[in-house]
mmCIF file of C-alpha atoms and ligand atoms in Angstrom:
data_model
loop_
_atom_site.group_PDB
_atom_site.id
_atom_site.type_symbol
_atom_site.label_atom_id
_atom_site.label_comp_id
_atom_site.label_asym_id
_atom_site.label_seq_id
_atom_site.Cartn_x
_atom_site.Cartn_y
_atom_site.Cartn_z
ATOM 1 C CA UNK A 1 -24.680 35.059 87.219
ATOM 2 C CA UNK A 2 -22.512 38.384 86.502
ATOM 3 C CA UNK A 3 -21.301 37.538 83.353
ATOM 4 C CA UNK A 4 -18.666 39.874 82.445
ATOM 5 C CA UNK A 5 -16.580 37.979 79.615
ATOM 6 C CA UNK A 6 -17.748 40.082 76.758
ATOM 7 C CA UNK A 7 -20.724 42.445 75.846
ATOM 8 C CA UNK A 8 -21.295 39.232 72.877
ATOM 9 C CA UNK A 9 -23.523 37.468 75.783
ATOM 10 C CA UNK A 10 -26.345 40.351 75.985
ATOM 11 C CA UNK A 11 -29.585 38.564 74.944
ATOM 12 C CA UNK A 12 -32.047 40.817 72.782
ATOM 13 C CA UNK A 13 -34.575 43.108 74.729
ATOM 14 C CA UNK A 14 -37.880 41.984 74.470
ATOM 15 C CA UNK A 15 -38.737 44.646 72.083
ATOM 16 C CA UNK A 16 -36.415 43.182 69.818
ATOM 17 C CA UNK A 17 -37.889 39.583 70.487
ATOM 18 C CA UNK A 18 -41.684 41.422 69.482
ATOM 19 C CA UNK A 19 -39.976 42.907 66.716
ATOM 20 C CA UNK A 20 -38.454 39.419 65.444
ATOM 21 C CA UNK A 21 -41.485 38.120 65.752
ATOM 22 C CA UNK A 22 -43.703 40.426 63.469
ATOM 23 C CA UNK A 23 -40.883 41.463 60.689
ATOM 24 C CA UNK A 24 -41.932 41.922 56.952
ATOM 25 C CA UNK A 25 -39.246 39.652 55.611
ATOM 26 C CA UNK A 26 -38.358 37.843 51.661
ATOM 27 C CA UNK A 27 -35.728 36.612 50.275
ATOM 28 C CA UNK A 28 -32.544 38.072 50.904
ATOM 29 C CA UNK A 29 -30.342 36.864 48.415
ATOM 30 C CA UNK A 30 -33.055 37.982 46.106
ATOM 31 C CA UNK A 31 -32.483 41.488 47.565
ATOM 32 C CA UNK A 32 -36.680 41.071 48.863
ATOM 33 C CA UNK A 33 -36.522 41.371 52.556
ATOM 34 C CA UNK A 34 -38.159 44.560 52.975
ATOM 35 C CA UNK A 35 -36.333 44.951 56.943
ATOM 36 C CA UNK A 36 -33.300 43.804 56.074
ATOM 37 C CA UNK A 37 -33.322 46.498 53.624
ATOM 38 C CA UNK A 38 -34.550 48.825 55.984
ATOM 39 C CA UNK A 39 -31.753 48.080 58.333
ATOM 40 C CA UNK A 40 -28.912 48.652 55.669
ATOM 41 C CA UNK A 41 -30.564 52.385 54.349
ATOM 42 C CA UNK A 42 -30.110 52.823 58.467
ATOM 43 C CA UNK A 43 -26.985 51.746 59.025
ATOM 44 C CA UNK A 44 -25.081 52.695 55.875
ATOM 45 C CA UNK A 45 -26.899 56.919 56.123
ATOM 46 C CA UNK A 46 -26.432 56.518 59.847
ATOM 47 C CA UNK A 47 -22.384 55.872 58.985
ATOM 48 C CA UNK A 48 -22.173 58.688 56.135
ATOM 49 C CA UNK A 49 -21.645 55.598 53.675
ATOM 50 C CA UNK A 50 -23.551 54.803 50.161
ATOM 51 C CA UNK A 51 -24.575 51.770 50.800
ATOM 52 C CA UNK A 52 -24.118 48.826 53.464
ATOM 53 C CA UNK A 53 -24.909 45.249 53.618
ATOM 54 C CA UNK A 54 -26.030 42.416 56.712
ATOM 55 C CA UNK A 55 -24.093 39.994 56.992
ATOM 56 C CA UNK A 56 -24.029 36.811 59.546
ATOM 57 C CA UNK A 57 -20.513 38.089 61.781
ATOM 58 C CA UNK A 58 -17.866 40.709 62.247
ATOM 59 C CA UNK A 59 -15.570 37.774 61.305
ATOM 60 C CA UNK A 60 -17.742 37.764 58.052
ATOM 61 C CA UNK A 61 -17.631 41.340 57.598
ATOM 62 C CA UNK A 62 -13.671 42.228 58.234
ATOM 63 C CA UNK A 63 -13.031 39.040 55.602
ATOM 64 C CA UNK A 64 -14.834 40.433 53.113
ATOM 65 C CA UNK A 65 -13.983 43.458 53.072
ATOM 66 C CA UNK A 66 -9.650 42.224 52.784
ATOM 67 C CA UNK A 67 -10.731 40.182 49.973
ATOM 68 C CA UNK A 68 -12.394 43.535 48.281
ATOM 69 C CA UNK A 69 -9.654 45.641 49.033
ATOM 70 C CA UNK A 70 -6.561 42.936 48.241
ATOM 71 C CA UNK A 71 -6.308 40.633 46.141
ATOM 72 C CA UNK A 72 -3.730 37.478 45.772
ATOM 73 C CA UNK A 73 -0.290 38.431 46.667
ATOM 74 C CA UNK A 74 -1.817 41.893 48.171
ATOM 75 C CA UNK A 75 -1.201 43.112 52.007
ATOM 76 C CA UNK A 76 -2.679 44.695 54.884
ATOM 77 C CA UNK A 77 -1.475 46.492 57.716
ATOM 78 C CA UNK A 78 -3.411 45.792 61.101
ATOM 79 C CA UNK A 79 -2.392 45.820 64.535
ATOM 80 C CA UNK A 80 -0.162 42.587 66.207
ATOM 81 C CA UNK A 81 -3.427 42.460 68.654
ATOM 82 C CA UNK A 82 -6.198 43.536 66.076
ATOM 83 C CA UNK A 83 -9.151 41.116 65.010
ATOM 84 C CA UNK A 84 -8.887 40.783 61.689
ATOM 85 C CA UNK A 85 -5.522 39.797 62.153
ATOM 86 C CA UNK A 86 -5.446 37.483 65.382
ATOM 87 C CA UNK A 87 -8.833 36.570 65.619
ATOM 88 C CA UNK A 88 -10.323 35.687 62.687
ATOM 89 C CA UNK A 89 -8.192 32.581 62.297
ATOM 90 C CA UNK A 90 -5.932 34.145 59.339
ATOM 91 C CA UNK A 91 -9.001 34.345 57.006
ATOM 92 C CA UNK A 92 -7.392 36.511 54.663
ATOM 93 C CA UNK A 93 -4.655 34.518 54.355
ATOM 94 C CA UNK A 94 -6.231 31.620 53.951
ATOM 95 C CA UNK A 95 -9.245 32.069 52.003
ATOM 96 C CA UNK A 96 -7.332 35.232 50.286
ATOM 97 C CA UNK A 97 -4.015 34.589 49.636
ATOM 98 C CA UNK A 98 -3.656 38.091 51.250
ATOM 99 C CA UNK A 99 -0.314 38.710 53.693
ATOM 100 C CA UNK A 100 -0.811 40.252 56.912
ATOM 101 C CA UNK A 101 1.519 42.674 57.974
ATOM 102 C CA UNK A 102 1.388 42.942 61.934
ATOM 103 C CA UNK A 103 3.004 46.366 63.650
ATOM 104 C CA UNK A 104 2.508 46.323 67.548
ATOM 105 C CA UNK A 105 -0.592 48.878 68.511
ATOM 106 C CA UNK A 106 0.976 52.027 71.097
ATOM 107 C CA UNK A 107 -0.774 52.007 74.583
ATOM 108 C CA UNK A 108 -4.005 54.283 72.765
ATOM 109 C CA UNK A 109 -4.971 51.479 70.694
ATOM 110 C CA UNK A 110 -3.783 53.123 67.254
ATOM 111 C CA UNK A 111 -0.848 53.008 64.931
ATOM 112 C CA UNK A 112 2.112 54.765 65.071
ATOM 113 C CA UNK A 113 2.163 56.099 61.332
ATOM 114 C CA UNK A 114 5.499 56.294 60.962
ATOM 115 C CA UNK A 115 5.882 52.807 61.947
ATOM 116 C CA UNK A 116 3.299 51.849 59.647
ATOM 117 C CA UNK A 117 5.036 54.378 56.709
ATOM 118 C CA UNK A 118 8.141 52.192 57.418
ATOM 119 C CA UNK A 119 6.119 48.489 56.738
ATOM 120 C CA UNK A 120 4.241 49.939 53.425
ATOM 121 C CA UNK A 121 6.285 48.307 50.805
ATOM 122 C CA UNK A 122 7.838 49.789 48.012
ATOM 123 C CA UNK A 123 7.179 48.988 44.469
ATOM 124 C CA UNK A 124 9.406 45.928 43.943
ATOM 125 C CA UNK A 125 8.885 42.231 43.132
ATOM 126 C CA UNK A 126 10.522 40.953 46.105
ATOM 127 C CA UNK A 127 7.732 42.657 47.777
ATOM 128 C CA UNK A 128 4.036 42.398 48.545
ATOM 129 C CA UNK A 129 2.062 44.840 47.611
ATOM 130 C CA UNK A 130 0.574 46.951 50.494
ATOM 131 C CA UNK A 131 -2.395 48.004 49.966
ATOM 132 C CA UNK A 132 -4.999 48.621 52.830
ATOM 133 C CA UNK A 133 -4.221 49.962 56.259
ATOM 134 C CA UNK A 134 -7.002 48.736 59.072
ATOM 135 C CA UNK A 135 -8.148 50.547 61.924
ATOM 136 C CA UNK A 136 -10.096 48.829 65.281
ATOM 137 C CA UNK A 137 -11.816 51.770 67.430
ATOM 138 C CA UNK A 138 -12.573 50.848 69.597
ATOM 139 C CA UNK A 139 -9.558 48.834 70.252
ATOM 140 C CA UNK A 140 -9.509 46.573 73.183
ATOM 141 C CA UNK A 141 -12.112 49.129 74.763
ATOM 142 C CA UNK A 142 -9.593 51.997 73.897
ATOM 143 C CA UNK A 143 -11.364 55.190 71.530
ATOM 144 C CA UNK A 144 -8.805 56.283 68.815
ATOM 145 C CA UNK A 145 -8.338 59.901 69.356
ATOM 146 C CA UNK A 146 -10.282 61.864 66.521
ATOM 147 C CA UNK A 147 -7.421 63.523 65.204
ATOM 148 C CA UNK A 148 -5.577 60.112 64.816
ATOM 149 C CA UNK A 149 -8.543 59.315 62.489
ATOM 150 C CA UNK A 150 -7.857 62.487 61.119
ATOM 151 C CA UNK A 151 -4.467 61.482 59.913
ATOM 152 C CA UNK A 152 -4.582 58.354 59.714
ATOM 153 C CA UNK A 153 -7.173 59.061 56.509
ATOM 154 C CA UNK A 154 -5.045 61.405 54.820
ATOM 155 C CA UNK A 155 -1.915 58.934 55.476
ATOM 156 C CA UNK A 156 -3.867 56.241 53.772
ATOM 157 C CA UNK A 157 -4.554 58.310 50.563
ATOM 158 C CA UNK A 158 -1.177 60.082 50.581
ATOM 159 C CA UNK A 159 0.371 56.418 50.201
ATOM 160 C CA UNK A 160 -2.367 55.130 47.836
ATOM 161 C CA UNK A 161 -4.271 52.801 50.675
ATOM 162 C CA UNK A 162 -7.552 51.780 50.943
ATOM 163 C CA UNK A 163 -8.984 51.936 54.774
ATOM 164 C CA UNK A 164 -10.813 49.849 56.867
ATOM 165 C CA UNK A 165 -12.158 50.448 60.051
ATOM 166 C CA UNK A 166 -12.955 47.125 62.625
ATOM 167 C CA UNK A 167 -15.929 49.374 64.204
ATOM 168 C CA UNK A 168 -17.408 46.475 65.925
ATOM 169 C CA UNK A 169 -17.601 48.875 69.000
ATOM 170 C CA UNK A 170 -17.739 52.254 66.715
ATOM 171 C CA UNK A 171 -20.674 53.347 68.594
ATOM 172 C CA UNK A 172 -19.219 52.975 71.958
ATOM 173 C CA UNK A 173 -16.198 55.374 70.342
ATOM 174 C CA UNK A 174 -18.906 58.163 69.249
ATOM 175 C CA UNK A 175 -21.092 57.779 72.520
ATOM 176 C CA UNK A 176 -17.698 58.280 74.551
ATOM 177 C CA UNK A 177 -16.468 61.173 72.022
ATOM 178 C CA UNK A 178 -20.017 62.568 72.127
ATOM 179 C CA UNK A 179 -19.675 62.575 68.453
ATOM 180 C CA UNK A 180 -21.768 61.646 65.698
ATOM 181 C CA UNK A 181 -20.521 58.458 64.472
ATOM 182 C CA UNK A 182 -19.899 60.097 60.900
ATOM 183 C CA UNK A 183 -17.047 61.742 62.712
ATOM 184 C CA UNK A 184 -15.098 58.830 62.629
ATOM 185 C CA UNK A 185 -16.180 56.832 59.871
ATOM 186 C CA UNK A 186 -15.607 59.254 57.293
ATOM 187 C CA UNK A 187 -11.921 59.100 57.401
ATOM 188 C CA UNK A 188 -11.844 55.573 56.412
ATOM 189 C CA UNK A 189 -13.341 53.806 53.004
ATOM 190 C CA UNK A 190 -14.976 51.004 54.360
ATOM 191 C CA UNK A 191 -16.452 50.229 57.804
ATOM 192 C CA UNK A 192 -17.755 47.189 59.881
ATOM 193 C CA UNK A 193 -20.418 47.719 62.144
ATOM 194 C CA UNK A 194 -21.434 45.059 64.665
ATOM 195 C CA UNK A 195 -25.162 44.635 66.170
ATOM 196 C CA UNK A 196 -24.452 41.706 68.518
ATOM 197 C CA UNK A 197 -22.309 43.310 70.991
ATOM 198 C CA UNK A 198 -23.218 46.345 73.216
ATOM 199 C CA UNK A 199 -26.051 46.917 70.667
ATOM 200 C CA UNK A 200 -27.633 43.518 72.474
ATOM 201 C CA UNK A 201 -29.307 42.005 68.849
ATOM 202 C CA UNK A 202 -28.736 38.429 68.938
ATOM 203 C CA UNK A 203 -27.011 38.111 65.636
ATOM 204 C CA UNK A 204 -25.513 40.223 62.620
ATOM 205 C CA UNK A 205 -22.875 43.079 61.670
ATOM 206 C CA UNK A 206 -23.250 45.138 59.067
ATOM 207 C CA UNK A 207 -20.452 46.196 56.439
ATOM 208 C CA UNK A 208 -20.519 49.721 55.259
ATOM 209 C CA UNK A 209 -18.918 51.289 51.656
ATOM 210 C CA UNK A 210 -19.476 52.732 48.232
ATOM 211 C CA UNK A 211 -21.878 51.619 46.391
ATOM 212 C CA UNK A 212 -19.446 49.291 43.879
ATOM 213 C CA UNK A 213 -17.562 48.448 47.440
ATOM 214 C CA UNK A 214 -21.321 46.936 48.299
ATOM 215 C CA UNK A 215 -22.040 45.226 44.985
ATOM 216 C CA UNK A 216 -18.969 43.395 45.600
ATOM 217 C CA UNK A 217 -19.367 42.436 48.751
ATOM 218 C CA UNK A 218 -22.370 40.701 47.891
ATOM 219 C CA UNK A 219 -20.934 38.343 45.819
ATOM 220 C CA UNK A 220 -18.578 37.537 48.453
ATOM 221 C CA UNK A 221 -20.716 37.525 50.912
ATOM 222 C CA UNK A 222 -22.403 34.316 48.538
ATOM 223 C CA UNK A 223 -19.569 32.571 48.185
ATOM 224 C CA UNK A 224 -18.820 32.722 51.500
ATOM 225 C CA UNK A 225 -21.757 31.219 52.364
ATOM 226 C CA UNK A 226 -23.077 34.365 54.041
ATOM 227 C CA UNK A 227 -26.321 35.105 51.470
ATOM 228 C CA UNK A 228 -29.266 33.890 54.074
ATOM 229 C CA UNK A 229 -32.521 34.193 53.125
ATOM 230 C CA UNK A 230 -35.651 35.550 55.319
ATOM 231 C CA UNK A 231 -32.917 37.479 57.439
ATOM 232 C CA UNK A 232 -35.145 39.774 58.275
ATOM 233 C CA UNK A 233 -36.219 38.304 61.423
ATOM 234 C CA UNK A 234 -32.446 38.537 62.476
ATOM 235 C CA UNK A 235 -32.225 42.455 60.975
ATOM 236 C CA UNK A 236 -35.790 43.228 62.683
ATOM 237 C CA UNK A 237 -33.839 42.983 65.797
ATOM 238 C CA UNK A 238 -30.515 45.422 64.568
ATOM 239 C CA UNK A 239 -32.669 47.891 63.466
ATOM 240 C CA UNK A 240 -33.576 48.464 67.327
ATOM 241 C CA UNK A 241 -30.009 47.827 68.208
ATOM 242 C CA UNK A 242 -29.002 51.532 66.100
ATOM 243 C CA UNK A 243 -32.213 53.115 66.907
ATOM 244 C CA UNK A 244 -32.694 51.950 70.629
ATOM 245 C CA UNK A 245 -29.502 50.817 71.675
ATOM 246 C CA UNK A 246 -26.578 53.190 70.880
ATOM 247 C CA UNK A 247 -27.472 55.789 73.977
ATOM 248 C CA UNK A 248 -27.627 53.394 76.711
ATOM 249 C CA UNK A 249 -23.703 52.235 75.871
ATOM 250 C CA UNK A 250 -22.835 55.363 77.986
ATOM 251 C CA UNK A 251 -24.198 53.192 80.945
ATOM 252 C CA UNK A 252 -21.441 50.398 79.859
ATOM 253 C CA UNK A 253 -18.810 53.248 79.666
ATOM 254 C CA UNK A 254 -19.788 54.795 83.578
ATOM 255 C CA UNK A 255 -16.792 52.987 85.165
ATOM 256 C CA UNK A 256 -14.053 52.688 82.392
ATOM 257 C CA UNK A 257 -13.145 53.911 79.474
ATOM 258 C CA UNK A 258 -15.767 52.173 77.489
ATOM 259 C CA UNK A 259 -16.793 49.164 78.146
ATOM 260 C CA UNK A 260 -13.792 46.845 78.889
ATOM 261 C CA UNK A 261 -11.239 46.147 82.245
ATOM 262 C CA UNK A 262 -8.425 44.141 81.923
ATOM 263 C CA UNK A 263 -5.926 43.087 84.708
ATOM 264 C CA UNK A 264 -3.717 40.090 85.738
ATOM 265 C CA UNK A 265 -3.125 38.774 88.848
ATOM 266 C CA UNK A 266 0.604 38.500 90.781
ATOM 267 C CA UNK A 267 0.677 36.227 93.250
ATOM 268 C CA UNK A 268 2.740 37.115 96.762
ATOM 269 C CA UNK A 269 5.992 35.453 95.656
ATOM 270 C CA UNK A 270 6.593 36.931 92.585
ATOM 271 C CA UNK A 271 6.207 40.269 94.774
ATOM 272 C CA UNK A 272 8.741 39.665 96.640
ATOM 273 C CA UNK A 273 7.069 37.970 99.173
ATOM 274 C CA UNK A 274 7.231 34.523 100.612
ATOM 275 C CA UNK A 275 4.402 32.681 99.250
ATOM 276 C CA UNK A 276 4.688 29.796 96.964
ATOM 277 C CA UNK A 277 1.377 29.987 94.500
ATOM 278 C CA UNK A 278 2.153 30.269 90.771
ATOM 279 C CA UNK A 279 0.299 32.448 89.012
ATOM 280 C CA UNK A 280 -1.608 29.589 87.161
ATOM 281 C CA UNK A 281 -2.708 28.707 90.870
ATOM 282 C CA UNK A 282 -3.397 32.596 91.786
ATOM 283 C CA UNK A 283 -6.069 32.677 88.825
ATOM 284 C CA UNK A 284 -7.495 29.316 89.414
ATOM 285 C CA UNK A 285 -8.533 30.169 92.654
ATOM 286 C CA UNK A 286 -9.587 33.580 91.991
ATOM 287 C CA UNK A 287 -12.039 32.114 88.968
ATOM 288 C CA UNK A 288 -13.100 29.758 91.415
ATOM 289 C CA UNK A 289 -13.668 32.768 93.963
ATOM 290 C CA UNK A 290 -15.702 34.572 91.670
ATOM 291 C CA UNK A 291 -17.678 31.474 90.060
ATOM 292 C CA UNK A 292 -18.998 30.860 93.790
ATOM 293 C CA UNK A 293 -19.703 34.428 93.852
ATOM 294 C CA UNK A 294 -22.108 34.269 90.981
ATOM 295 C CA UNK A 295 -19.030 36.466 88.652
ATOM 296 C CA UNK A 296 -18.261 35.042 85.581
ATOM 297 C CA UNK A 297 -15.023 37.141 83.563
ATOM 298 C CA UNK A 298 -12.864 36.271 80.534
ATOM 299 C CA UNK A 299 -10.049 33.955 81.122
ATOM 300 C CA UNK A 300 -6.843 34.710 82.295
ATOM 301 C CA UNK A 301 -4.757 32.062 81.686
ATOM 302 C CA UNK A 302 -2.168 32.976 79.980
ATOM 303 C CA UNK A 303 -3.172 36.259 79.351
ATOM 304 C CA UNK A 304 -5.248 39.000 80.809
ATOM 305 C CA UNK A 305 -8.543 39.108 82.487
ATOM 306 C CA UNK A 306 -11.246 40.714 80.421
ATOM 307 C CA UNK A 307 -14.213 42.339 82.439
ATOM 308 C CA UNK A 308 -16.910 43.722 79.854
ATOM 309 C CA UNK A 309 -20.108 45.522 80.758
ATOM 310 C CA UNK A 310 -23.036 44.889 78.577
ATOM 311 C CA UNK A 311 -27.036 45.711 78.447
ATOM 312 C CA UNK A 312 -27.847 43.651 81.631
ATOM 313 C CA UNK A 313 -25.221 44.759 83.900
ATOM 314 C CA UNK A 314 -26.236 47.077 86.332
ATOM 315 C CA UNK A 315 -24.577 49.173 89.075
ATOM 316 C CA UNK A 316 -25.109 47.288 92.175
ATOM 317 C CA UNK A 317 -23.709 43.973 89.754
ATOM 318 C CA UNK A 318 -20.513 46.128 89.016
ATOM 319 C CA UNK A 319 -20.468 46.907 93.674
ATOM 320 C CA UNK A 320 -20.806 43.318 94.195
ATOM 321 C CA UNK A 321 -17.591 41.967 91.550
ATOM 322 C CA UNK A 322 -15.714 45.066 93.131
ATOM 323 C CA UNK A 323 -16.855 43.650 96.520
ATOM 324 C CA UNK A 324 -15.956 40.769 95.433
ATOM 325 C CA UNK A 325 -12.577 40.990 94.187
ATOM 326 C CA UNK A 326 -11.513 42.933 97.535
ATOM 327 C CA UNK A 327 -12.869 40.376 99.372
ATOM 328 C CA UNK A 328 -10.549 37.947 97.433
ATOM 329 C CA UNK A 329 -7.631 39.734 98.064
ATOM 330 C CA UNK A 330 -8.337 40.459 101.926
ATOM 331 C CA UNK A 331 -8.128 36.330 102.248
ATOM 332 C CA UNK A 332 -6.310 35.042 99.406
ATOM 333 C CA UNK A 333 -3.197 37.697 101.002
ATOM 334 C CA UNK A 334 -3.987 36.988 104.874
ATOM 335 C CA UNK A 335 -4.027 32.911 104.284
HETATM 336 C C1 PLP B 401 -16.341 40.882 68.143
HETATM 337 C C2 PLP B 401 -15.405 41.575 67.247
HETATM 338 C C3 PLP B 401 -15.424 41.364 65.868
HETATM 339 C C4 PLP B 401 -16.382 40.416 65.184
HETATM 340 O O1 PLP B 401 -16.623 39.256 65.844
HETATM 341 P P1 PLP B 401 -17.770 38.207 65.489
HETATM 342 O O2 PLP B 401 -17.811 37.409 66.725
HETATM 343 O O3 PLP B 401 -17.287 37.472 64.304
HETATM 344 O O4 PLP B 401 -19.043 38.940 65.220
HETATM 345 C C5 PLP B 401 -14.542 42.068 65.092
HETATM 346 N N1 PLP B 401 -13.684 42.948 65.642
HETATM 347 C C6 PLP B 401 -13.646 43.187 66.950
HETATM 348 C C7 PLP B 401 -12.700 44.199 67.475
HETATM 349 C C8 PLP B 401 -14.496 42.506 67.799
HETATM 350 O O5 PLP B 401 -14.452 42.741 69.111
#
């Protein structure tokens, strides 16, 4: 099977499975496993940060870092499409009595700062208080142009925000720049890093900030039920995902602009021509198509299609979907 739904399938390399199995590990919570300390020094020196802490999910590491930055009756500005805001099942809101504040992304995947100067509220009861501005980059396979970064950091402290940066693909944004990844995370205050995607470990991000950011976020990180214990065996594995892992994303990137295609389909009718499939139908049978095909792609019903390249994609895979797909057209528009 091609599976292209997301670069979350990649299973570990087996020099991550050897390293699994042989990790020094202790207790966690305890601050004793000796790798998963290793893998924080990495991450958090590797992202120009003081300090940095493992933690199960991006989901984890996004909702920890709202309830550092906001508190109860707080707000933070994130995209309409963004993660922490549409896919992390309102966490903040929920488990932080923090209120989102939504502004549409522009085609480049950032945030028009003047729209977002127009949503940060003034100093008034009526009014939450805004008080952290997150990034994505990459967003929806999109890398935020540096000197976006650039001002988007200076906008943030010119209106008295904190910063967070969704960098669950940062590393496919810096392999694509050809930057060091320092480039882009040193605009922002706090950063989320995630192992399990492109990076191929089978579990783990890792949240990056000062030092007293860090102390925090362990104690959230406890309560929300995040504080695992011999860890290690899980970190053993994201310690080859920064060391091993962050070059070979340029393979992901050869055909797009990282690692992500999305499309929908229109079927002949709504083209003008005189077919009668809906487009529900259209993408049925094209899944079906690709399914018998051996090409497996994100849903898209009602949305777009998502195609993601990942550590275990090759070339001639990425030929035989594009094979594919014209092959799918040439009868699904002759029948
Ligand atoms: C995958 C992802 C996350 C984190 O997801 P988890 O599945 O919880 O690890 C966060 N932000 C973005 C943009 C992502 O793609």
């Amino acid at each position: 099977m091609i599976d292209l739904r997301s670069d979350t399938v990649t299973l570990p390399t087996p020099t991550m499975r050897e390293a699994m199995a042989t990790a020094l590990v202790g207790d966690d919570v305890y601050g004793e496993d000796p790798t998963i300390n290793k893998l924080q020094e990495l991450v958090a020196k590797r992202v120009g940060k003081e300090a940095a802490l493992f933690v199960s999910s991006g989901t984890q590491s996004n909702l920890i870092a709202l309830l550092i930055h906001c508190g109860r009756g707080d707000e933070y500005i994130a995209g309409q499409t963004a993660h922490t805001y549409m896919y992390e099942a309102g966490g903040g809101a929920v488990l932080g009595s923090i209120q989102p504040q939504p502004i549409l992304f522009e085609k480049d995947g950032t945030l028009d700062l003047g729209k977002v100067e127009n949503h940060v509220k003034a100093d008034d009861p009526h009014f939450a208080r805004t008080r952290l501005l997150c990034l994505e980059n990459t967003q929806a396979g999109k890398v935020l142009p540096m000197s976006y970064m650039v001002e988007a950091g200076k906008f943030a402290k010119l209106h008295g925000l904190s910063s967070h940066l969704d960098g669950a693909r940062v590393f496919n944004a810096a392999v694509k720049l050809k930057v060091d990844v320092t480039e882009i995370t040193q605009h922002v205050d706090s950063v989320s890093v995630c192992l399990s995607k492109g990076l191929s470990a089978p579990v783990g991000s890792v949240l990056c900030g000062s030092n007293q950011f860090i102390k925090s976020a362990h104690r959230w990180r406890k309560m929300l039920g995040g504080g695992m214990r011999q860890a290690g065996i899980l970190a053993a594995a994201g310690i080859i995902a920064i060391n091993d892992m962050v070059e070979r994303l340029a393979e992901d990137h050869a055909n797009v602009q990282t690692n992500m295609v999305f499309f929908s389909l229109v079927p002949p009718l709504q083209r003008g021509g005189v077919g009668s499939t809906s487009t529900k139908e259209m993408i049925s049978k094209f899944s079906t198509f690709m399914a018998e095909h051996d090409i497996i792609m994100d849903d898209g019903y009602p949305k777009k299609f998502r195609a993601v390249t990942h550590y275990g994609i090759e070339a001639v895979d990425i030929e035989h979907v594009v094979q594919s797909v014209a092959e799918f057209s040439r009868q699904f528009f002759t029948n």
